GROMACS .gro file of C-alpha atoms in nm:
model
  374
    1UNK     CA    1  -3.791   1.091   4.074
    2UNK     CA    2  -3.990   1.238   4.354
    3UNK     CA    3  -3.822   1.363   4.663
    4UNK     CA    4  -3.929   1.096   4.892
    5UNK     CA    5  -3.801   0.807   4.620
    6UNK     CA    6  -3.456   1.010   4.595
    7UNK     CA    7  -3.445   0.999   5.031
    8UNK     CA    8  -3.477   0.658   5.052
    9UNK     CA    9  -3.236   0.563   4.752
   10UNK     CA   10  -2.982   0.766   4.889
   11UNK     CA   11  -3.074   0.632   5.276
   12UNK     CA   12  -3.025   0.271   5.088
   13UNK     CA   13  -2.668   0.357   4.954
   14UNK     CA   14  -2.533   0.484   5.249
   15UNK     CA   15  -2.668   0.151   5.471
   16UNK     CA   16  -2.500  -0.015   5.180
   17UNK     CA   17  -2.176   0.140   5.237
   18UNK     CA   18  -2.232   0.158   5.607
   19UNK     CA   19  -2.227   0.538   5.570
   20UNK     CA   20  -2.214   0.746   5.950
   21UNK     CA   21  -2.373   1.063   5.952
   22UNK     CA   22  -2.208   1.299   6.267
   23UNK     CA   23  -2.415   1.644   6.326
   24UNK     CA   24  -2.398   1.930   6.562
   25UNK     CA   25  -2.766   2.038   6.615
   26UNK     CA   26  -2.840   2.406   6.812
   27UNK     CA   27  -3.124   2.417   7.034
   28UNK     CA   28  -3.141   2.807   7.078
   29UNK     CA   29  -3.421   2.974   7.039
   30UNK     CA   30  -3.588   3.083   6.696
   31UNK     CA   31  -3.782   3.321   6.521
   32UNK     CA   32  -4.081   3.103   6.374
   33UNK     CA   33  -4.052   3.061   6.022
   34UNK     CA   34  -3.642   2.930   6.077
   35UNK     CA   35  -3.534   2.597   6.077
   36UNK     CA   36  -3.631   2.388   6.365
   37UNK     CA   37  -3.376   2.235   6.617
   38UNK     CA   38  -3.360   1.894   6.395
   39UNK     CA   39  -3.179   2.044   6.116
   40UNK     CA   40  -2.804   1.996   6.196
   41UNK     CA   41  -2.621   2.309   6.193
   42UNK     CA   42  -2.341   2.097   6.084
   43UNK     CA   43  -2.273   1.742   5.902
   44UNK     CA   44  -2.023   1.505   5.840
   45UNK     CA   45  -2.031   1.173   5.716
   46UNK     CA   46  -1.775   0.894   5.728
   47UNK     CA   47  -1.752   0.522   5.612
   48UNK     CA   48  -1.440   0.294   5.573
   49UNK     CA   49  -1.312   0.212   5.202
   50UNK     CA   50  -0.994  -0.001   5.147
   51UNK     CA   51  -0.668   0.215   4.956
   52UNK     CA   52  -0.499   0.049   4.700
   53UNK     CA   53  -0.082   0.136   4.778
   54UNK     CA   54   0.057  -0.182   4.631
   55UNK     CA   55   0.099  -0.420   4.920
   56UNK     CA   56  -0.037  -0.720   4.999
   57UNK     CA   57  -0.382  -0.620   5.079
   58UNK     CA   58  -0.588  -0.226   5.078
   59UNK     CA   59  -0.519  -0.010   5.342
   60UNK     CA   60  -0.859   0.072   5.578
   61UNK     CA   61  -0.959   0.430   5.472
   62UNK     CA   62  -1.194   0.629   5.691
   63UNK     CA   63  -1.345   0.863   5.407
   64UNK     CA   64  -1.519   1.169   5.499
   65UNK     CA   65  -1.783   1.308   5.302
   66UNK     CA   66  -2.120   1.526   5.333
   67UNK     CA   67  -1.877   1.786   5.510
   68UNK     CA   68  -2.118   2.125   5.590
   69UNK     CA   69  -2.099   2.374   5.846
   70UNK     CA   70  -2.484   2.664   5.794
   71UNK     CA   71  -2.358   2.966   5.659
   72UNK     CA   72  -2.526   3.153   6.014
   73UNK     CA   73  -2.248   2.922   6.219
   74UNK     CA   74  -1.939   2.964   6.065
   75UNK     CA   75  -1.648   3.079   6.302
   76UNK     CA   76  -1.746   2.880   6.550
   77UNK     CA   77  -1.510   2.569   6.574
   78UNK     CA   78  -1.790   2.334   6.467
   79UNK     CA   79  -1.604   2.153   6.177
   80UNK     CA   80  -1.295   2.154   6.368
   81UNK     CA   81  -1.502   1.972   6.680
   82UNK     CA   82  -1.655   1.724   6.405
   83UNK     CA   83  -1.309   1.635   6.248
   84UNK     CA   84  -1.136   1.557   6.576
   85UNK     CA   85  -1.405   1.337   6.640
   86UNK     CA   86  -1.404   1.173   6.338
   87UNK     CA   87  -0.963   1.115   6.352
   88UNK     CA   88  -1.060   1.006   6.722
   89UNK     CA   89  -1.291   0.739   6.638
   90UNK     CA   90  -1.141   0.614   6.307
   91UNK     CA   91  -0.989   0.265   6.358
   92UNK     CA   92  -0.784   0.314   5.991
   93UNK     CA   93  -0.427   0.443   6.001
   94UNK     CA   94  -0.569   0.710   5.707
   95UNK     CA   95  -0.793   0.938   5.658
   96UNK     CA   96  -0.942   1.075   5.307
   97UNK     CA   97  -1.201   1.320   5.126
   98UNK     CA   98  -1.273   1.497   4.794
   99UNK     CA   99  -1.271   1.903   4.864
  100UNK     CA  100  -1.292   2.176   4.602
  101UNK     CA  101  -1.071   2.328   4.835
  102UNK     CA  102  -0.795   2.104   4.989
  103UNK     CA  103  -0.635   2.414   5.144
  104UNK     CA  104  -0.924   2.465   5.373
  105UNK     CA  105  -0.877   2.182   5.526
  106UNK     CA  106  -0.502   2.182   5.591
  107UNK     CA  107  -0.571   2.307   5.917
  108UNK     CA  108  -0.656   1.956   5.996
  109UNK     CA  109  -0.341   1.724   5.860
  110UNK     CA  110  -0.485   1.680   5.538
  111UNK     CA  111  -0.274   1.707   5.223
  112UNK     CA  112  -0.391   1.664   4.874
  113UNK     CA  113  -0.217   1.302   4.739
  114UNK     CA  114  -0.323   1.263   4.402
  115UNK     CA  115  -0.355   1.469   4.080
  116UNK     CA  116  -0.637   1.370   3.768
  117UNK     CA  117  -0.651   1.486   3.462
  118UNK     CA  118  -1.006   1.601   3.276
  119UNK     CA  119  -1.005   1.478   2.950
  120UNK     CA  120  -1.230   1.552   2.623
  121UNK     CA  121  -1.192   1.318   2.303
  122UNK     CA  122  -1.301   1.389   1.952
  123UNK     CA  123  -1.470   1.066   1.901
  124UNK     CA  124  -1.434   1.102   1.494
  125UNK     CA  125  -1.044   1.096   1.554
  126UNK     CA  126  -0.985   0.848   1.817
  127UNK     CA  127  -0.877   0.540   1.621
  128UNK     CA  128  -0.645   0.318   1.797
  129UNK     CA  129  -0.296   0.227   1.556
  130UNK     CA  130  -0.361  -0.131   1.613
  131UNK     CA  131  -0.636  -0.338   1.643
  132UNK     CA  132  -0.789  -0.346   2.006
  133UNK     CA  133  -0.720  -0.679   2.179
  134UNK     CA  134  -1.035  -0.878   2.377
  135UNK     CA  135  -1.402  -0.840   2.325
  136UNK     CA  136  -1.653  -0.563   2.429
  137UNK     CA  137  -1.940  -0.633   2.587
  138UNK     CA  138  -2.245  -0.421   2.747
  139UNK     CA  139  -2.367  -0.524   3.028
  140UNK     CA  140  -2.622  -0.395   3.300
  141UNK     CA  141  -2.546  -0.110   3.556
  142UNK     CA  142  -2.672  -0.364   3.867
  143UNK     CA  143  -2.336  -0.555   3.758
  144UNK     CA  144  -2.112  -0.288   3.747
  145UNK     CA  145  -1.993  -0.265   4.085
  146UNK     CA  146  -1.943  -0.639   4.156
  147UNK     CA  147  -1.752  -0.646   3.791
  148UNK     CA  148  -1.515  -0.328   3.860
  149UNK     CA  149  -1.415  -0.466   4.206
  150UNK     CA  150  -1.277  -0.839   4.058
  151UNK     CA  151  -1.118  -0.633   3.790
  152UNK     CA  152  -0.989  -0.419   4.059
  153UNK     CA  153  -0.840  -0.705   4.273
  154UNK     CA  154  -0.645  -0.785   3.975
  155UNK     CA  155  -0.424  -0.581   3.885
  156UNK     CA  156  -0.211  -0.444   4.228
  157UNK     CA  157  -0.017  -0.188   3.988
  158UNK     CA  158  -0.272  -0.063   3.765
  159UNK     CA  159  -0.502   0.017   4.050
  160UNK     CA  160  -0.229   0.236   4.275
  161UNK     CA  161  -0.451   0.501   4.472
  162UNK     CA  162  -0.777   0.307   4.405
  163UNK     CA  163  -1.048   0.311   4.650
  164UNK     CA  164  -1.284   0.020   4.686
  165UNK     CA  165  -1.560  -0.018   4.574
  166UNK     CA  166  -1.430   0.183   4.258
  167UNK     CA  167  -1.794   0.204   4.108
  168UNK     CA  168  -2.018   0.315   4.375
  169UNK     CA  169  -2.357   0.396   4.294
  170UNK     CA  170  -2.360   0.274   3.959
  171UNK     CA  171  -2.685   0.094   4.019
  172UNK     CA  172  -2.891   0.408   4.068
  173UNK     CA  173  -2.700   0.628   3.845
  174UNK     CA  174  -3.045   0.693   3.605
  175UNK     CA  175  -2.963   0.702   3.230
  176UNK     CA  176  -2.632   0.512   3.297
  177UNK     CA  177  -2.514   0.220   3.071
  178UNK     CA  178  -2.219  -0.036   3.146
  179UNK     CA  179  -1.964  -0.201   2.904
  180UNK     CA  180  -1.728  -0.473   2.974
  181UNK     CA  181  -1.402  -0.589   2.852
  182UNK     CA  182  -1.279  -0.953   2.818
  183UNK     CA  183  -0.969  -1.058   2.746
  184UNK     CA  184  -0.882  -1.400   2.496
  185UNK     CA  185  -0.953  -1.624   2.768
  186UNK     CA  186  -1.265  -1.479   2.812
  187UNK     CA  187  -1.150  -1.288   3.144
  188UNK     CA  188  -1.335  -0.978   3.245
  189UNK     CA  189  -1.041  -0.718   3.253
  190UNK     CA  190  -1.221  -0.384   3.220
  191UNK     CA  191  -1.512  -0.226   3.317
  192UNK     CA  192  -1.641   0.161   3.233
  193UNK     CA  193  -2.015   0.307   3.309
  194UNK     CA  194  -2.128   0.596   3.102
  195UNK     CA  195  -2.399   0.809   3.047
  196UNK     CA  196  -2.545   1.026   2.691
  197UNK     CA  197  -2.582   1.374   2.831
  198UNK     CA  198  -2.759   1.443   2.516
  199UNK     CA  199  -2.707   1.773   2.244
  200UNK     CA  200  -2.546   2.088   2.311
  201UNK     CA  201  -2.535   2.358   2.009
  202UNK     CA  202  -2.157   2.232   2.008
  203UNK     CA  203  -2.137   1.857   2.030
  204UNK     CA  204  -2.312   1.567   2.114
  205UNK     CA  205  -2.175   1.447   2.468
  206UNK     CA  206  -2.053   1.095   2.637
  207UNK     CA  207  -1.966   1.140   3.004
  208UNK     CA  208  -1.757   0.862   3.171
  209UNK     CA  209  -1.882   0.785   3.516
  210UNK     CA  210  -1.614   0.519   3.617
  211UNK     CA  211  -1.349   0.271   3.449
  212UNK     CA  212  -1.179   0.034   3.612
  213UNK     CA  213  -0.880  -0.180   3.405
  214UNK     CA  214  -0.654  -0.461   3.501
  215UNK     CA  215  -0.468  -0.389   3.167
  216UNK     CA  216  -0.394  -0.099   2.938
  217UNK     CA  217  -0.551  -0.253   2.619
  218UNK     CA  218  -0.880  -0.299   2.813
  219UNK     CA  219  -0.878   0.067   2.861
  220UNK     CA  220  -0.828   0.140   2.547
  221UNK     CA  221  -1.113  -0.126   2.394
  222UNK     CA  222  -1.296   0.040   2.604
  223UNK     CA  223  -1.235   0.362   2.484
  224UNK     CA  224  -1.252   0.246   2.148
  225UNK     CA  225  -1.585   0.127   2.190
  226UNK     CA  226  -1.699   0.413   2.341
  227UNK     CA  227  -1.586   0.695   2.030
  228UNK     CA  228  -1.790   0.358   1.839
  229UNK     CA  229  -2.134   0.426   1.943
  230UNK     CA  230  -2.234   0.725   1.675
  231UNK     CA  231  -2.468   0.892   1.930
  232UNK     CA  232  -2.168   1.135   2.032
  233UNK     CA  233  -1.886   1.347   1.878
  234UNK     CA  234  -1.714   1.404   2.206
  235UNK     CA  235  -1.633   1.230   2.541
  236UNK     CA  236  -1.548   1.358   2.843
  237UNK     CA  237  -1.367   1.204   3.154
  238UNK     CA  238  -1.298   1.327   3.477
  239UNK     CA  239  -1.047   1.069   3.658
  240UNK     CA  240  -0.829   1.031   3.384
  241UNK     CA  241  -0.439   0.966   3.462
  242UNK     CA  242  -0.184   1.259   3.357
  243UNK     CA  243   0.048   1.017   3.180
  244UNK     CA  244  -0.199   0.788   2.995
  245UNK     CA  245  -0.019   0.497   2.771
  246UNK     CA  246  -0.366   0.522   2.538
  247UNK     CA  247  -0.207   0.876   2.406
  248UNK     CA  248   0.041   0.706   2.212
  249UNK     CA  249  -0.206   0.416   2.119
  250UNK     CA  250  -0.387   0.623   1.860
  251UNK     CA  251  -0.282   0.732   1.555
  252UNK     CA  252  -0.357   1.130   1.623
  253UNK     CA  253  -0.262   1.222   1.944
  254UNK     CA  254  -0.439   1.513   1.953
  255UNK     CA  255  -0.783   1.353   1.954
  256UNK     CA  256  -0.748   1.332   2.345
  257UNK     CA  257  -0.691   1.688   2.486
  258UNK     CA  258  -0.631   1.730   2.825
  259UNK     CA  259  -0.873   2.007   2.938
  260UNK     CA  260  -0.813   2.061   3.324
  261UNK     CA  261  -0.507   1.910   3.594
  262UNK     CA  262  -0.713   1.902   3.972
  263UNK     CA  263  -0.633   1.788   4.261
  264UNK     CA  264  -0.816   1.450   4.341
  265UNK     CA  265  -0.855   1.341   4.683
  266UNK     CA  266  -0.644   1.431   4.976
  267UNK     CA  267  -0.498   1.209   5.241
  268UNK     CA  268  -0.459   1.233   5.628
  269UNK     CA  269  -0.210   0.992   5.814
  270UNK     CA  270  -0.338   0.893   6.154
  271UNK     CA  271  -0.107   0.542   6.180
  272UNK     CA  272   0.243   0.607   5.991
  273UNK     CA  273   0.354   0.288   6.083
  274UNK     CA  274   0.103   0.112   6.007
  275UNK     CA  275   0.010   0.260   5.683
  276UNK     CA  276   0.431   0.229   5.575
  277UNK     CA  277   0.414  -0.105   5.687
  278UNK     CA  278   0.084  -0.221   5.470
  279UNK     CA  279   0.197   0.015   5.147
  280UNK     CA  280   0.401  -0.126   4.861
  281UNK     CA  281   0.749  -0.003   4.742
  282UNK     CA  282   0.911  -0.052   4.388
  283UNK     CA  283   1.238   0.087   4.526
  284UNK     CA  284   1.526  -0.184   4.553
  285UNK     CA  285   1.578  -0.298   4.941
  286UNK     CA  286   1.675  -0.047   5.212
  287UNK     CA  287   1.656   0.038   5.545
  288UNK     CA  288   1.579   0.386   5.713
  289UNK     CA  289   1.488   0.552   6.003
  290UNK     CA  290   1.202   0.810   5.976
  291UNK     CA  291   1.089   1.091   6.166
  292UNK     CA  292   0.717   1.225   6.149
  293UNK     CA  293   0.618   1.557   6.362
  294UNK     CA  294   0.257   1.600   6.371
  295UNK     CA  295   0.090   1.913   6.519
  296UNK     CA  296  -0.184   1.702   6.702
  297UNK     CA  297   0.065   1.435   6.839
  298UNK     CA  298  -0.169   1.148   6.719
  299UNK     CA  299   0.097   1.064   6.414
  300UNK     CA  300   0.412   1.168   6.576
  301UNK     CA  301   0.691   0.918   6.631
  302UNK     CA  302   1.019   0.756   6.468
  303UNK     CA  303   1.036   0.404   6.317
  304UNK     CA  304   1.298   0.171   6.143
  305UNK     CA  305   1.144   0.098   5.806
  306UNK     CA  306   1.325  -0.143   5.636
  307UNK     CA  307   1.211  -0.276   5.255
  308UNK     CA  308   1.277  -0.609   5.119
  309UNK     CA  309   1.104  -0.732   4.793
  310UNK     CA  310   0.873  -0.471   4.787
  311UNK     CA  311   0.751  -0.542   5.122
  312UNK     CA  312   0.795  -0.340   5.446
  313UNK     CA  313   0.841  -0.415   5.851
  314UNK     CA  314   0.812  -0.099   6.009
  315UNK     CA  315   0.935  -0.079   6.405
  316UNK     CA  316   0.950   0.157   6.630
  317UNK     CA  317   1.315   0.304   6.755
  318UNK     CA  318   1.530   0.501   6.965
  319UNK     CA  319   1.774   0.577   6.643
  320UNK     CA  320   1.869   0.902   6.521
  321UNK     CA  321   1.614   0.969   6.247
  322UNK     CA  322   1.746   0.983   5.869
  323UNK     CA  323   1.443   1.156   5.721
  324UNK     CA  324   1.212   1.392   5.927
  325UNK     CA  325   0.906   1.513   5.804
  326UNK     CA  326   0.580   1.653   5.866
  327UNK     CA  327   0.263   1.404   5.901
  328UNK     CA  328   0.070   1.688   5.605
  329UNK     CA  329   0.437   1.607   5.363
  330UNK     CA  330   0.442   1.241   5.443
  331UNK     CA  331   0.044   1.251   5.374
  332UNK     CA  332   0.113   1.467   5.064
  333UNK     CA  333   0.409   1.188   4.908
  334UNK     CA  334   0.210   0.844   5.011
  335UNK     CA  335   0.116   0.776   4.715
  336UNK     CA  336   0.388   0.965   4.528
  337UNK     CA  337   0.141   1.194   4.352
  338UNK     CA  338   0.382   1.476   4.499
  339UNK     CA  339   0.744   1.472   4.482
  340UNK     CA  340   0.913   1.570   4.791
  341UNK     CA  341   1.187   1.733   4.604
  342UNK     CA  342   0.891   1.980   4.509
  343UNK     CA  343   0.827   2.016   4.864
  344UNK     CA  344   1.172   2.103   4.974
  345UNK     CA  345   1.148   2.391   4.714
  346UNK     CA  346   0.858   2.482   4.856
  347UNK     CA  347   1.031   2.501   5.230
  348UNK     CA  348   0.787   2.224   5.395
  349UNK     CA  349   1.092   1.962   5.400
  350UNK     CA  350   1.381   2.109   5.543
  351UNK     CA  351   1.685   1.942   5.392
  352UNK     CA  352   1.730   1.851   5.027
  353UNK     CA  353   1.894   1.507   5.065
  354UNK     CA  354   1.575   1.406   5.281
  355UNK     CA  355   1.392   1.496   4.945
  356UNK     CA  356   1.571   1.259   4.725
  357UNK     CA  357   1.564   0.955   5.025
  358UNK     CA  358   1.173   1.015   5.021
  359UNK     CA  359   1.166   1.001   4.616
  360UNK     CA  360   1.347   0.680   4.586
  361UNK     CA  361   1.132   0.531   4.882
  362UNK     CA  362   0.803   0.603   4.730
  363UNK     CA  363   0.810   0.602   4.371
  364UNK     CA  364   0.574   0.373   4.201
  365UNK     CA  365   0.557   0.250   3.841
  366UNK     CA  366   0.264   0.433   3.724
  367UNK     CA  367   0.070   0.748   3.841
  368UNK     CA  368  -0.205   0.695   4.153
  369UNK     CA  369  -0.568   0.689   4.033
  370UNK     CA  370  -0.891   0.726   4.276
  371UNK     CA  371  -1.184   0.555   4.089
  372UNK     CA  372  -1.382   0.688   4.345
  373UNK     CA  373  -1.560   1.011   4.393
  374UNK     CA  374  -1.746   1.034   4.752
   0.00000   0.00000   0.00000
């Protein structure tokens, strides 16, 4: 695709997404030959995504991406300038971005939240025990988005840690190719976008893009399908959950190897009330006051949360606090893809019995998944 054709697709996704593109620009003077003035010096992007936590409806997400500072301005408090800009404006109680490095941007509240799991499957090996349930179908990539966000809706456990819209850019994604699950009703449960990334002298290679499921034998029809097509010997995933039920599904579990544990995306609390208040709980009904110290100020404060039915009111109050914690830990144990009794071993929560109050309060039924890489 030429480079003017890839400009304006890419211009086209991010008006789609209502994508916001914050630079720093540096009008000094230049030797000729250098970049002009209108090349930032440094970039970041943000748009506003909805977190799946369990409750009654997504949590706003401001998600940063397109994060660069030039090599030749480093040191210079740029990114720092662009990220309290970005907190400043952002309307969500959260914050989130993908980083090959999560550490380096600690500095700024942010806490990885979720782990994934790479996965590689010997196609010739993966045979479910029992028959997959529902009906595969294909379908076309300009689909897959609208499809994976219904199936999405759908399923408020299954999709802990999702962000919407789970299959972004599917439509461009060249080479890609879309199959959908149904269940006996004729229900679209499951939906998965791959791509053939052709011979290597060792294998024959599926990638999965995306896959979003309302239910675990959609993942696995899916999946079933997939090691079906005879163009590959292996497939390889990226977003995979740690703990997936499709292991014990198939009759050798060592057809699905686990090939790298990552961190997926990390989280940033700007609202703790508000983002308590809109999150879902599996734990039975209590009542607590916590206590979050953040370096900025912007999250500090102490609130009566009190759970009933899996549903929280969050308040703020003058009562001595029965769990304190940092706005990075409570960032790092949202969405329980941290345990805070890891934490406390690790010195960043203070007392031990605060550990097991915060493990009870946020434990969910199955392990947080993104779905989306931005």
């Amino acid at each position: 695709m030429p480079a003017e054709d890839r400009i304006g697709a890419l211009a086209a996704r991010w008006a789609a997404e209502g994508r916001t593109l914050h630079a720093i620009y540096d009008d000094a003077t230049r030797p000729v030959g250098a970049l002009g003035d209108d090349v930032p010096v440094a970039t970041l992007a943000t748009f506003t995504a909805g977190l799946a936590a369990g409750g009654d409806e997504d949590i706003p997400c401001t998600l940063v991406a397109d994060v660069t500072v030039r090599a030749t301005h480093q040191g210079q408090g740029l990114m720092r300038r662009l990220m309290d800009a970005a907190a400043h404006d952002a309307a969500t109680p959260l914050m989130a971005l993908h980083a090959a490095h999560p550490a380096r941007y600690a500095r700024f509240g942010f806490a990885p939240a979720i782990r994934s799991a790479c996965v590689e499957v010997d196609c010739a090996r993966f045979r479910l025990r029992d028959p997959a349930a529902g009906t595969v179908h294909e379908a076309g990539t300009h689909r897959a988005d609208e499809l994976a966000r219904a199936v999405a809706m759908s399923s408020a456990v299954l999709r802990f840690g999702a962000l919407t819209p789970a299959l972004t850019g599917a439509e461009s994604d060249d080479g890609a190719r879309c199959l959908v699950h149904t269940d006996d009703r004729g229900v679209v449960d499951g939906v998965l976008t791959w791509a053939f990334l052709g011979w290597t002298p060792r294998a024959q290679v599926i990638e999965v893009r995306a896959e979003s499921y309302a239910t675990v034998d959609a993942h696995a029809a899916l999946w079933q399908t997939l090691c079906s097509t005879g163009i590959a010997s292996t497939i390889r995933a990226a977003d995979s959950r740690l703990e997936d039920p499709v292991a014990w599904m198939i009759e050798d579990r060592a057809a699905r190897r686990v090939t790298a544990v990552t961190d997926g995306y990390s989280l940033r609390v700007l609202d703790p009330a508000r983002a308590l208040a809109m999150r879902g709980y599996s734990c039975p009904d209590t009542s607590l006051v916590i206590e979050v110290a953040d370096g900025t100020g912007a999250a500090s404060g102490r609130w009566l949360l009190a759970v009933t039915r899996g549903r929280a009111t969050v308040e703020p109050t003058a009562r001595a606090a029965d769990v304190r914690l940092g706005a990075r830990e409570l960032a790092a144990l949202f969405l329980a893809g941290t345990r805070a009794d890891a934490l406390h071993a690790a010195g960043l929560l203070a007392d031990g019995r605060d550990a097991r109050i915060l493990d009870d309060l946020l434990r969910w039924p199955v392990e947080a998944r993104s779905g989306l890489h931005f």
